[in-house]
Short mmCIF file of C-alpha atoms in Angstrom, two decimals:
data_model
loop_
_atom_site.label_atom_id
_atom_site.label_comp_id
_atom_site.label_asym_id
_atom_site.label_seq_id
_atom_site.Cartn_x
_atom_site.Cartn_y
_atom_site.Cartn_z
CA UNK A 28 109.21 -65.12 -8.77
CA UNK A 29 105.61 -63.95 -9.29
CA UNK A 30 104.41 -67.52 -9.98
CA UNK A 31 106.24 -70.31 -8.19
CA UNK A 32 106.53 -73.49 -10.22
CA UNK A 33 108.31 -76.69 -9.18
CA UNK A 34 110.86 -76.24 -11.97
CA UNK A 35 111.63 -72.62 -11.11
CA UNK A 36 111.85 -73.33 -7.37
CA UNK A 37 114.13 -76.31 -7.99
CA UNK A 38 116.57 -74.16 -9.97
CA UNK A 39 116.44 -71.39 -7.35
CA UNK A 40 117.16 -73.75 -4.44
CA UNK A 41 119.91 -75.59 -6.33
CA UNK A 42 121.66 -72.33 -7.25
CA UNK A 43 121.31 -70.99 -3.72
CA UNK A 44 122.74 -74.12 -2.08
CA UNK A 45 125.51 -74.75 -4.61
CA UNK A 46 128.03 -72.70 -2.57
CA UNK A 47 126.58 -73.43 0.88
CA UNK A 48 128.36 -75.82 3.25
CA UNK A 49 126.29 -75.42 6.43
CA UNK A 50 122.82 -74.43 5.26
CA UNK A 51 119.86 -74.63 7.62
CA UNK A 52 116.10 -74.19 7.27
CA UNK A 53 114.39 -71.82 9.70
CA UNK A 54 110.68 -71.84 10.50
CA UNK A 55 109.31 -69.11 12.74
CA UNK A 56 112.90 -68.08 13.49
CA UNK A 57 113.99 -71.49 14.83
CA UNK A 58 116.20 -74.07 13.10
CA UNK A 59 113.89 -76.78 11.77
CA UNK A 60 116.30 -78.69 9.51
CA UNK A 61 120.06 -78.85 9.15
CA UNK A 62 120.60 -79.62 5.47
CA UNK A 63 123.88 -81.38 6.23
CA UNK A 64 121.77 -84.19 7.75
CA UNK A 65 118.45 -83.60 5.98
CA UNK A 66 116.95 -84.03 2.53
CA UNK A 67 114.41 -82.16 0.45
CA UNK A 68 112.35 -82.70 -2.68
CA UNK A 69 110.16 -80.37 -4.75
CA UNK A 70 107.09 -81.58 -6.59
CA UNK A 71 103.96 -80.26 -8.23
CA UNK A 72 100.57 -81.75 -7.48
CA UNK A 73 97.12 -80.31 -8.17
CA UNK A 74 98.69 -77.07 -9.48
CA UNK A 75 100.61 -76.58 -6.25
CA UNK A 76 104.34 -76.31 -5.65
CA UNK A 77 105.19 -78.55 -2.68
CA UNK A 78 108.42 -78.54 -0.69
CA UNK A 79 109.04 -81.72 1.30
CA UNK A 80 111.76 -81.66 3.99
CA UNK A 81 112.76 -84.61 6.16
CA UNK A 82 115.45 -85.85 8.54
CA UNK A 83 115.84 -88.70 11.02
CA UNK A 84 113.86 -86.69 13.59
CA UNK A 85 111.01 -85.10 11.64
CA UNK A 86 109.47 -84.30 8.27
CA UNK A 87 107.41 -81.41 6.89
CA UNK A 88 105.47 -80.63 3.73
CA UNK A 89 104.80 -77.00 2.78
CA UNK A 90 103.09 -75.40 -0.19
CA UNK A 91 105.33 -72.65 -1.56
CA UNK A 92 103.53 -69.45 -2.60
CA UNK A 93 106.42 -67.00 -3.09
CA UNK A 94 110.20 -67.10 -3.11
CA UNK A 95 112.94 -64.49 -3.14
CA UNK A 96 116.64 -64.28 -2.31
CA UNK A 97 117.38 -61.31 -0.08
CA UNK A 98 120.43 -60.48 2.05
CA UNK A 99 121.91 -63.93 1.58
CA UNK A 100 118.71 -65.73 2.59
CA UNK A 101 116.18 -67.61 0.47
CA UNK A 102 112.82 -66.52 1.85
CA UNK A 103 109.75 -68.62 1.12
CA UNK A 104 106.11 -67.77 1.82
CA UNK A 105 104.54 -71.14 2.57
CA UNK A 106 101.32 -72.73 3.74
CA UNK A 107 101.03 -75.68 6.05
CA UNK A 108 98.68 -78.29 4.66
CA UNK A 109 95.16 -77.62 5.90
CA UNK A 110 95.88 -74.03 6.93
CA UNK A 111 95.01 -70.91 4.95
CA UNK A 112 97.33 -68.37 6.61
CA UNK A 113 100.84 -68.23 5.07
CA UNK A 114 103.96 -68.46 7.22
CA UNK A 115 107.62 -67.82 6.45
CA UNK A 116 110.30 -70.40 5.80
CA UNK A 117 113.94 -69.29 5.41
CA UNK A 118 116.86 -71.21 3.96
CA UNK A 119 120.14 -69.75 5.24
CA UNK A 120 123.66 -70.58 4.14
CA UNK A 121 124.97 -70.09 7.69
CA UNK A 122 123.59 -71.45 10.97
CA UNK A 123 124.54 -68.30 12.88
CA UNK A 124 121.70 -65.87 12.10
CA UNK A 125 122.66 -63.12 14.54
CA UNK A 126 123.08 -59.61 13.23
CA UNK A 127 126.60 -58.13 13.30
CA UNK A 128 125.50 -55.86 16.13
CA UNK A 129 124.18 -58.78 18.19
CA UNK A 130 127.44 -60.65 17.71
CA UNK A 131 129.52 -57.66 18.82
CA UNK A 132 127.35 -57.15 21.92
CA UNK A 133 127.58 -60.83 22.91
CA UNK A 134 131.36 -60.92 22.44
CA UNK A 135 131.92 -57.69 24.38
CA UNK A 136 129.82 -59.01 27.27
CA UNK A 137 131.75 -62.28 27.24
CA UNK A 138 135.07 -60.45 27.30
CA UNK A 139 134.10 -58.74 30.55
CA UNK A 140 132.70 -61.95 32.02
CA UNK A 141 135.86 -63.87 31.18
CA UNK A 142 138.02 -61.21 32.78
CA UNK A 143 136.02 -61.42 36.03
CA UNK A 144 136.22 -65.22 35.93
CA UNK A 145 139.99 -65.15 35.52
CA UNK A 146 140.46 -62.62 38.32
CA UNK A 147 138.33 -64.74 40.66
CA UNK A 148 139.73 -68.20 39.83
CA UNK A 149 143.39 -67.32 39.18
CA UNK A 150 144.20 -64.67 41.78
CA UNK A 151 147.92 -65.39 41.51
CA UNK A 152 147.89 -64.43 37.81
CA UNK A 153 147.29 -60.94 36.46
CA UNK A 154 145.59 -60.36 33.10
CA UNK A 155 148.00 -58.16 31.17
CA UNK A 156 146.39 -58.42 27.75
CA UNK A 157 142.82 -59.04 26.55
CA UNK A 158 141.48 -58.58 23.03
CA UNK A 159 138.94 -59.69 20.42
CA UNK A 160 140.40 -57.51 17.68
CA UNK A 161 140.76 -58.80 14.15
CA UNK A 162 144.25 -59.69 12.94
CA UNK A 163 143.91 -61.25 9.51
CA UNK A 164 147.66 -61.50 9.05
CA UNK A 165 147.78 -63.97 11.95
CA UNK A 166 144.36 -65.56 11.14
CA UNK A 167 142.52 -64.14 14.18
CA UNK A 168 138.91 -63.01 13.92
CA UNK A 169 136.50 -61.53 16.49
CA UNK A 170 134.97 -64.88 17.53
CA UNK A 171 137.57 -65.65 20.20
CA UNK A 172 138.59 -63.65 23.25
CA UNK A 173 142.32 -64.04 23.78
CA UNK A 174 144.89 -62.67 26.14
CA UNK A 175 147.84 -63.23 28.48
CA UNK A 176 147.99 -63.87 32.24
CA UNK A 177 151.24 -63.25 34.07
CA UNK A 178 152.89 -63.89 37.42
CA UNK A 179 156.44 -62.57 37.69
CA UNK A 180 158.45 -64.12 34.88
CA UNK A 181 155.81 -66.77 34.14
CA UNK A 182 152.89 -66.23 31.81
CA UNK A 183 150.09 -68.19 30.15
CA UNK A 184 148.26 -67.47 26.93
CA UNK A 185 144.50 -67.99 27.11
CA UNK A 186 141.62 -68.10 24.66
CA UNK A 187 137.87 -68.30 25.25
CA UNK A 188 134.69 -68.63 23.20
CA UNK A 189 131.18 -67.70 24.36
CA UNK A 190 128.13 -69.95 24.44
CA UNK A 191 126.31 -68.06 21.68
CA UNK A 192 128.83 -69.08 19.03
CA UNK A 193 128.16 -72.15 16.90
CA UNK A 194 129.44 -75.58 17.89
CA UNK A 195 131.68 -75.46 14.84
CA UNK A 196 133.39 -72.33 16.20
CA UNK A 197 133.82 -73.99 19.59
CA UNK A 198 135.31 -77.14 18.05
CA UNK A 199 137.73 -74.99 16.04
CA UNK A 200 138.90 -73.01 19.07
CA UNK A 201 142.00 -75.09 19.78
CA UNK A 202 143.45 -74.29 16.35
CA UNK A 203 143.39 -70.59 17.15
CA UNK A 204 144.49 -71.21 20.73
CA UNK A 205 147.69 -72.87 19.50
CA UNK A 206 148.34 -70.03 17.07
CA UNK A 207 147.74 -67.48 19.81
CA UNK A 208 150.19 -69.29 22.10
CA UNK A 209 152.79 -69.20 19.35
CA UNK A 210 152.23 -65.47 18.77
CA UNK A 211 152.64 -64.76 22.49
CA UNK A 212 155.87 -66.71 22.56
CA UNK A 213 157.30 -64.81 19.63
CA UNK A 214 156.86 -61.41 21.25
CA UNK A 215 156.96 -61.86 25.05
CA UNK A 216 157.88 -59.23 27.56
CA UNK A 217 161.59 -59.25 28.53
CA UNK A 218 162.55 -62.26 30.69
CA UNK A 219 159.02 -63.71 30.57
CA UNK A 220 158.36 -67.36 29.70
CA UNK A 221 154.95 -68.18 28.21
CA UNK A 222 154.57 -71.67 29.64
CA UNK A 223 151.36 -72.81 28.00
CA UNK A 224 147.75 -72.28 26.98
CA UNK A 225 144.51 -72.18 28.95
CA UNK A 226 141.34 -72.78 26.91
CA UNK A 227 137.83 -71.74 28.02
CA UNK A 228 134.77 -73.21 26.26
CA UNK A 229 131.05 -73.23 27.19
CA UNK A 230 129.71 -75.87 29.57
CA UNK A 231 129.02 -79.22 27.94
CA UNK A 232 130.87 -78.47 24.67
CA UNK A 233 134.45 -79.56 25.33
CA UNK A 234 134.42 -83.15 23.96
CA UNK A 235 136.22 -82.50 20.68
CA UNK A 236 138.61 -79.89 22.08
CA UNK A 237 139.53 -82.28 24.90
CA UNK A 238 140.23 -85.13 22.49
CA UNK A 239 142.47 -82.97 20.35
CA UNK A 240 144.29 -81.41 23.29
CA UNK A 241 145.06 -84.90 24.64
CA UNK A 242 147.23 -85.48 21.57
CA UNK A 243 149.34 -82.34 21.75
CA UNK A 244 153.01 -82.22 22.74
CA UNK A 245 153.24 -82.02 26.54
CA UNK A 246 156.90 -81.06 26.35
CA UNK A 247 156.15 -78.11 24.09
CA UNK A 248 153.61 -76.44 26.40
CA UNK A 249 151.35 -76.82 29.42
CA UNK A 250 147.79 -77.38 28.15
CA UNK A 251 144.71 -76.70 30.27
CA UNK A 252 141.01 -76.88 29.35
CA UNK A 253 138.09 -75.38 31.27
CA UNK A 254 134.33 -75.31 30.80
CA UNK A 255 132.76 -71.98 31.76
CA UNK A 256 129.09 -71.92 32.73
CA UNK A 257 128.29 -68.30 31.94
CA UNK A 258 124.88 -68.35 33.62
CA UNK A 259 126.18 -69.53 37.00
CA UNK A 260 129.75 -68.19 36.73
CA UNK A 261 131.05 -71.70 37.39
CA UNK A 262 134.42 -72.92 36.09
CA UNK A 263 135.24 -76.61 35.71
CA UNK A 264 138.67 -77.94 34.72
CA UNK A 265 138.56 -80.84 32.24
CA UNK A 266 141.03 -83.72 32.49
CA UNK A 267 142.38 -84.13 28.96
CA UNK A 268 144.37 -87.23 29.92
CA UNK A 269 141.16 -89.21 30.53
CA UNK A 270 140.22 -90.84 27.22
CA UNK A 271 137.76 -93.33 28.68
CA UNK A 272 134.73 -91.70 27.05
CA UNK A 273 135.92 -91.10 23.49
CA UNK A 274 132.86 -90.27 21.40
CA UNK A 275 133.43 -92.77 18.63
CA UNK A 276 132.03 -96.12 17.64
CA UNK A 277 132.80 -98.74 15.05
CA UNK A 278 130.22 -100.52 12.90
CA UNK A 279 130.78 -103.77 11.09
CA UNK A 280 132.34 -103.55 7.65
CA UNK A 281 129.88 -104.28 4.84
CA UNK A 282 130.27 -107.21 2.47
CA UNK A 283 130.75 -105.22 -0.75
CA UNK A 284 130.32 -108.18 -3.07
CA UNK A 285 127.02 -109.22 -1.49
CA UNK A 286 125.67 -105.65 -1.55
CA UNK A 287 126.60 -105.19 -5.21
CA UNK A 288 124.88 -108.46 -6.02
CA UNK A 289 121.76 -107.35 -4.16
CA UNK A 290 121.57 -104.14 -6.19
CA UNK A 291 122.77 -105.52 -9.52
CA UNK A 292 119.63 -104.36 -11.36
CA UNK A 293 119.85 -100.80 -10.03
CA UNK A 294 123.58 -100.66 -10.75
CA UNK A 295 123.00 -101.83 -14.30
CA UNK A 296 120.21 -99.28 -14.79
CA UNK A 297 122.29 -96.32 -13.59
CA UNK A 298 125.43 -97.38 -15.42
CA UNK A 299 123.46 -97.76 -18.65
CA UNK A 300 122.81 -94.00 -18.39
CA UNK A 301 126.22 -92.99 -17.03
CA UNK A 302 128.81 -95.69 -17.78
CA UNK A 303 131.87 -95.95 -15.51
CA UNK A 304 130.26 -94.04 -12.65
CA UNK A 305 131.57 -94.97 -9.21
CA UNK A 306 129.53 -97.39 -7.10
CA UNK A 307 130.14 -97.02 -3.35
CA UNK A 308 128.62 -99.48 -0.88
CA UNK A 309 127.26 -97.53 2.09
CA UNK A 310 125.62 -100.43 3.91
CA UNK A 311 124.04 -103.79 3.23
CA UNK A 312 120.86 -101.95 2.23
CA UNK A 313 122.21 -98.95 0.31
CA UNK A 314 124.71 -98.08 -2.41
CA UNK A 315 125.67 -94.66 -3.75
CA UNK A 316 126.48 -93.59 -7.30
CA UNK A 317 129.13 -90.91 -7.79
CA UNK A 318 130.78 -89.14 -10.66
CA UNK A 319 134.31 -87.99 -9.84
CA UNK A 320 133.40 -88.05 -6.16
CA UNK A 321 130.08 -86.17 -6.42
CA UNK A 322 127.12 -88.30 -5.35
CA UNK A 323 124.13 -87.99 -7.65
CA UNK A 324 122.00 -91.07 -6.86
CA UNK A 325 121.46 -93.91 -4.40
CA UNK A 326 119.85 -97.33 -4.61
CA UNK A 327 118.29 -98.64 -1.42
CA UNK A 328 115.85 -101.16 -0.07
CA UNK A 329 112.39 -99.83 0.69
CA UNK A 330 109.06 -101.36 1.70
CA UNK A 331 106.24 -102.12 -0.70
CA UNK A 332 103.26 -100.00 0.46
CA UNK A 333 100.78 -102.07 2.43
CA UNK A 334 103.07 -105.06 2.93
CA UNK A 335 106.23 -106.25 4.63
CA UNK A 336 107.95 -106.98 1.32
CA UNK A 337 111.08 -105.05 0.38
CA UNK A 338 111.85 -103.58 -2.99
CA UNK A 339 114.65 -101.61 -4.61
CA UNK A 340 114.26 -97.92 -5.29
CA UNK A 341 116.59 -95.35 -6.79
CA UNK A 342 116.67 -91.76 -5.56
CA UNK A 343 118.62 -89.00 -7.25
CA UNK A 344 119.71 -85.42 -6.70
CA UNK A 345 122.84 -83.45 -5.80
CA UNK A 346 123.45 -82.31 -2.22
CA UNK A 347 120.38 -82.42 0.03
CA UNK A 348 117.97 -82.72 -2.91
CA UNK A 349 116.42 -86.17 -3.28
CA UNK A 350 113.74 -87.47 -5.65
CA UNK A 351 112.54 -91.03 -6.22
CA UNK A 352 113.34 -92.13 -9.76
CA UNK A 353 110.09 -92.77 -11.61
CA UNK A 354 109.02 -92.98 -15.22
CA UNK A 355 107.76 -89.40 -15.18
CA UNK A 356 111.12 -87.93 -14.06
CA UNK A 357 113.54 -90.32 -15.78
CA UNK A 358 114.36 -87.65 -18.35
CA UNK A 359 115.40 -85.34 -15.51
CA UNK A 360 117.69 -88.04 -14.08
CA UNK A 361 119.26 -88.65 -17.49
CA UNK A 362 119.78 -84.92 -17.94
CA UNK A 363 121.53 -84.68 -14.55
CA UNK A 364 123.79 -87.65 -15.32
CA UNK A 365 124.78 -86.30 -18.72
CA UNK A 366 125.37 -82.82 -17.28
CA UNK A 367 127.76 -84.35 -14.75
CA UNK A 368 129.58 -86.22 -17.51
CA UNK A 369 129.91 -83.12 -19.69
CA UNK A 370 130.96 -80.65 -16.96
CA UNK A 371 132.73 -82.58 -14.19
CA UNK A 372 136.01 -83.48 -15.84
CA UNK A 373 139.51 -81.93 -15.57
CA UNK A 374 138.96 -79.54 -18.46
CA UNK A 375 135.30 -78.74 -17.79
CA UNK A 376 133.79 -75.27 -17.23
CA UNK A 377 135.35 -74.11 -13.96
CA UNK A 378 132.50 -71.76 -13.07
CA UNK A 379 129.81 -74.42 -13.36
CA UNK A 380 128.37 -75.38 -9.92
CA UNK A 381 128.69 -79.11 -10.65
CA UNK A 382 132.39 -78.69 -11.51
CA UNK A 383 133.08 -76.74 -8.31
CA UNK A 384 131.06 -78.84 -5.85
CA UNK A 385 132.78 -81.22 -3.42
CA UNK A 386 136.39 -80.83 -4.66
CA UNK A 387 137.67 -82.96 -1.77
CA UNK A 388 135.43 -85.84 -2.81
CA UNK A 389 136.82 -85.51 -6.34
CA UNK A 390 140.36 -85.70 -4.97
CA UNK A 391 139.34 -88.61 -2.76
CA UNK A 392 138.01 -90.55 -5.74
CA UNK A 393 141.43 -90.28 -7.39
CA UNK A 394 143.34 -91.29 -4.26
CA UNK A 395 141.04 -94.23 -3.52
CA UNK A 396 141.67 -95.51 -7.05
CA UNK A 397 145.33 -95.94 -6.11
CA UNK A 398 146.27 -94.73 -2.65
CA UNK A 399 149.93 -95.58 -3.29
CA UNK A 400 150.20 -92.28 -5.23
CA UNK A 401 150.32 -90.61 -1.79
CA UNK A 402 153.16 -92.83 -0.56
CA UNK A 403 154.76 -95.89 -2.10
CA UNK A 404 154.51 -97.79 1.19
CA UNK A 405 150.70 -97.77 1.17
CA UNK A 406 148.81 -100.82 -0.01
CA UNK A 407 147.13 -99.80 -3.27
CA UNK A 408 144.00 -101.95 -3.02
CA UNK A 409 143.48 -102.40 0.72
CA UNK A 410 141.59 -99.25 1.70
CA UNK A 411 138.28 -97.86 2.94
CA UNK A 412 136.89 -94.43 2.09
CA UNK A 413 134.38 -92.36 4.07
CA UNK A 414 134.50 -94.88 6.93
CA UNK A 415 130.96 -94.87 8.39
CA UNK A 416 132.10 -95.99 11.83
CA UNK A 417 133.25 -92.59 13.01
CA UNK A 418 130.04 -90.75 13.77
CA UNK A 419 131.04 -88.54 16.68
CA UNK A 420 129.24 -85.21 16.77
CA UNK A 421 128.40 -83.92 13.29
CA UNK A 422 131.77 -84.01 11.62
CA UNK A 423 132.76 -85.58 8.33
CA UNK A 424 134.03 -89.14 8.16
CA UNK A 425 137.62 -90.19 7.55
CA UNK A 426 138.58 -89.68 3.91
CA UNK A 427 140.74 -92.78 3.48
CA UNK A 428 141.75 -95.52 5.91
CA UNK A 429 144.38 -97.95 4.63
CA UNK A 430 147.51 -99.88 5.60
CA UNK A 431 151.12 -99.99 4.55
CA UNK A 432 152.42 -103.08 2.81
CA UNK A 433 153.80 -104.10 6.21
CA UNK A 434 150.32 -103.94 7.77
CA UNK A 435 150.58 -100.63 9.63
CA UNK A 436 147.36 -98.60 9.66
CA UNK A 437 147.39 -95.23 7.91
CA UNK A 438 144.92 -92.35 7.97
CA UNK A 439 144.86 -90.14 4.85
CA UNK A 440 143.17 -86.74 5.27
CA UNK A 441 142.59 -84.74 2.10
CA UNK A 442 141.95 -81.04 1.47
CA UNK A 443 141.47 -79.56 -1.98
CA UNK A 444 141.30 -75.96 -0.73
CA UNK A 445 143.16 -73.95 1.88
CA UNK A 446 142.01 -75.02 5.34
CA UNK A 447 143.56 -73.80 8.58
CA UNK A 448 142.06 -76.76 10.47
CA UNK A 449 143.69 -79.53 8.41
CA UNK A 450 146.33 -80.54 11.02
CA UNK A 451 143.91 -80.81 13.95
CA UNK A 452 141.19 -82.44 11.90
CA UNK A 453 143.69 -85.05 10.80
CA UNK A 454 144.78 -85.37 14.43
CA UNK A 455 141.18 -85.98 15.47
CA UNK A 456 140.70 -88.79 12.97
CA UNK A 457 144.10 -90.31 13.80
CA UNK A 458 143.22 -90.44 17.50
CA UNK A 459 139.99 -92.30 16.81
CA UNK A 460 141.70 -94.86 14.60
CA UNK A 461 144.42 -95.30 17.24
CA UNK A 462 141.76 -95.74 19.96
CA UNK A 463 139.96 -98.53 18.05
CA UNK A 464 143.22 -100.12 16.92
CA UNK A 465 144.56 -100.33 20.47
CA UNK A 466 141.45 -102.34 21.37
CA UNK A 467 141.79 -104.67 18.42
CA UNK A 468 138.43 -103.68 17.01
CA UNK A 469 139.21 -103.44 13.29
CA UNK A 470 139.64 -107.20 12.69
CA UNK A 471 136.69 -108.01 14.96
CA UNK A 472 134.44 -105.69 12.95
CA UNK A 473 135.47 -107.09 9.59
CA UNK A 474 138.03 -104.52 8.43
CA UNK A 475 141.20 -105.62 6.62
CA UNK A 476 140.07 -109.26 6.50
CA UNK A 477 142.80 -111.89 6.21
CA UNK A 478 145.44 -109.26 6.91
CA UNK A 479 147.57 -109.07 10.04
CA UNK A 480 147.76 -105.51 11.34
CA UNK A 481 150.93 -104.17 12.91
CA UNK A 482 150.86 -103.19 16.60
CA UNK A 483 152.45 -99.83 15.74
CA UNK A 484 150.41 -96.66 16.05
CA UNK A 485 148.84 -95.50 12.76
CA UNK A 486 150.55 -93.21 10.30
CA UNK A 487 148.91 -89.87 9.47
CA UNK A 488 149.11 -88.41 5.96
CA UNK A 489 147.86 -84.86 5.35
CA UNK A 490 147.40 -84.14 1.64
CA UNK A 491 146.72 -80.78 -0.04
CA UNK A 492 147.65 -78.92 -3.25
CA UNK A 493 150.93 -77.05 -2.87
CA UNK A 494 149.51 -73.56 -3.41
CA UNK A 495 146.56 -74.17 -1.09
CA UNK A 496 148.43 -74.93 2.11
CA UNK A 497 147.46 -72.52 4.87
CA UNK A 498 150.45 -70.48 6.17
CA UNK A 499 149.70 -71.58 9.75
CA UNK A 500 150.04 -75.30 8.97
CA UNK A 501 153.72 -75.51 9.97
CA UNK A 502 153.04 -73.86 13.32
CA UNK A 503 150.20 -76.24 14.17
CA UNK A 504 152.18 -79.33 13.17
CA UNK A 505 155.03 -78.38 15.52
CA UNK A 506 152.71 -78.76 18.51
CA UNK A 507 151.44 -82.28 17.72
CA UNK A 508 152.47 -85.09 20.05
CA UNK A 509 155.75 -86.78 19.04
CA UNK A 510 153.86 -90.09 19.24
CA UNK A 511 152.09 -89.15 16.01
CA UNK A 512 154.05 -90.21 12.95
CA UNK A 513 152.74 -87.66 10.44
CA UNK A 514 153.68 -86.65 6.95
CA UNK A 515 152.45 -83.64 4.97
CA UNK A 516 152.16 -84.38 1.26
CA UNK A 517 151.94 -81.47 -1.18
CA UNK A 518 150.48 -82.39 -4.57
CA UNK A 519 150.44 -80.64 -7.92
CA UNK A 520 147.72 -78.03 -8.41
CA UNK A 521 146.53 -79.89 -11.50
CA UNK A 522 145.52 -82.91 -9.42
CA UNK A 523 142.28 -83.36 -11.39
CA UNK A 524 144.45 -84.53 -14.27
CA UNK A 525 146.22 -86.99 -11.97
CA UNK A 526 147.66 -86.87 -8.44
CA UNK A 527 151.39 -86.12 -8.42
CA UNK A 528 153.44 -85.53 -5.27
CA UNK A 529 155.53 -82.35 -5.34
CA UNK A 530 156.98 -82.23 -1.81
CA UNK A 531 156.80 -83.87 1.62
CA UNK A 532 157.27 -82.53 5.11
CA UNK A 533 158.03 -84.71 8.11
CA UNK A 534 158.77 -84.04 11.79
CA UNK A 535 162.41 -83.58 12.64
CA UNK A 536 163.95 -86.88 13.64
CA UNK A 537 160.99 -88.74 12.10
CA UNK A 538 161.21 -92.49 12.29
CA UNK A 539 160.27 -93.11 8.67
CA UNK A 540 161.76 -92.25 5.32
CA UNK A 541 160.52 -93.05 1.85
CA UNK A 542 161.95 -92.69 -1.64
CA UNK A 543 161.36 -89.31 -3.22
CA UNK A 544 159.03 -88.96 -6.14
CA UNK A 545 160.39 -87.11 -9.17
CA UNK A 546 160.68 -83.49 -8.14
CA UNK A 547 159.93 -84.39 -4.50
CA UNK A 548 161.62 -82.18 -1.90
CA UNK A 549 161.65 -83.07 1.81
CA UNK A 550 161.57 -80.47 4.57
CA UNK A 551 162.22 -80.81 8.28
CA UNK A 552 160.22 -78.70 10.68
CA UNK A 553 161.98 -77.14 13.66
CA UNK A 554 161.08 -78.25 17.15
CA UNK A 555 158.69 -76.11 19.15
CA UNK A 556 160.41 -74.08 21.84
#
């Protein structure tokens, strides 16, 4: 791009981020903004192309001089306002910016450190196997160090992750730990019993793994969790039974009718451009506009400059992009809305970025319209989507929270694409709902008003297209606690045309049964052994 213009830079950034899920902005080699929690806008003033980035912690304005995409990174030559010397800003699709060589070196060093730690802290057990090799058939990559410790006829599988990996990799470790345990049990040495799994994560990072491990089947295996301080070679065992400090909180439910009334003018303005778009109340001071699940605008209360008066403003953009709707850019907003209408429909152009973005939100919009399509017992109209109460760490919110017609809470977790973490992610959300429900917090915070909730533990529904179910899903589900009443719902691949249940899977001896949908086939999973 020899001459950077706001229009050209906008297209470049949009195209670059269209397939990115965890993009970050680096300045001087350090992460300055995580675009999952940040926003950006591009404008042109005084013949300059300005990039504005902001988050809850900071904001920055840079003049963009040059831009190029190289080796999977969008590199920008920028100037800070008031400074003549250019600096470099990089937008990366992945937070982990280490070179392949640096990753291999760190993982090899950790493998040796973990071996020494095991020898020192478990002298009665002998490490008989240790590897970081890739095994794509069994879903293992080089991120995790895994192995087996043995004493006589007793053995334990173990899996560790080093402190240089991302928090996302650490949070995902238990999924691969369970799969590794299952692999070790399938091919043990003669007369050897693999009793359980020992997990090793970096110091101060175990919160999510601990919460998930607390809800695994204690009769199926012995589960142990340790934090390893690599700098001081210190090992600390974590008590997974202690749930006193669950990292979750509940906020009061918003009065939807009052919020819609407050923003009636903004809603009417947006719907005059894109009729029938979805209006989602985010809070008393903000509503979002979506088209088949994809958010493209928000209306919110802002302050009138130089006064304490509040006023409505509309901002628009897809993903982290955000621009205030003004007379000068209203044509751009209309163009975006009409492009969504013409591309984001069941028979639209499948290669278009707007058609492909946020497929789970598209599926969610269909389920929220009538959640009883997942199961006939669910109350069709009594539901909440993207519950804002659950803000632990940096993970997504619950897709759908609803009740059965008998008043029993139900968590519905949706995946439009193959995802190995679906069972444990659903488990995580279920545990948080169960934690709040046991304390009677939902009625106190305004959820499910005028409805008596059952004292039973919540139901868990895991929903995915039939051909996009990860092969490891059955294995992971076998290790969930028997206290969790779960059901896996496979839907037709053509769900954009309408959600239709194809099959269901339930735990063996499950306490619930429901009428089959046409073509519905039920499966029973074997017990873990």
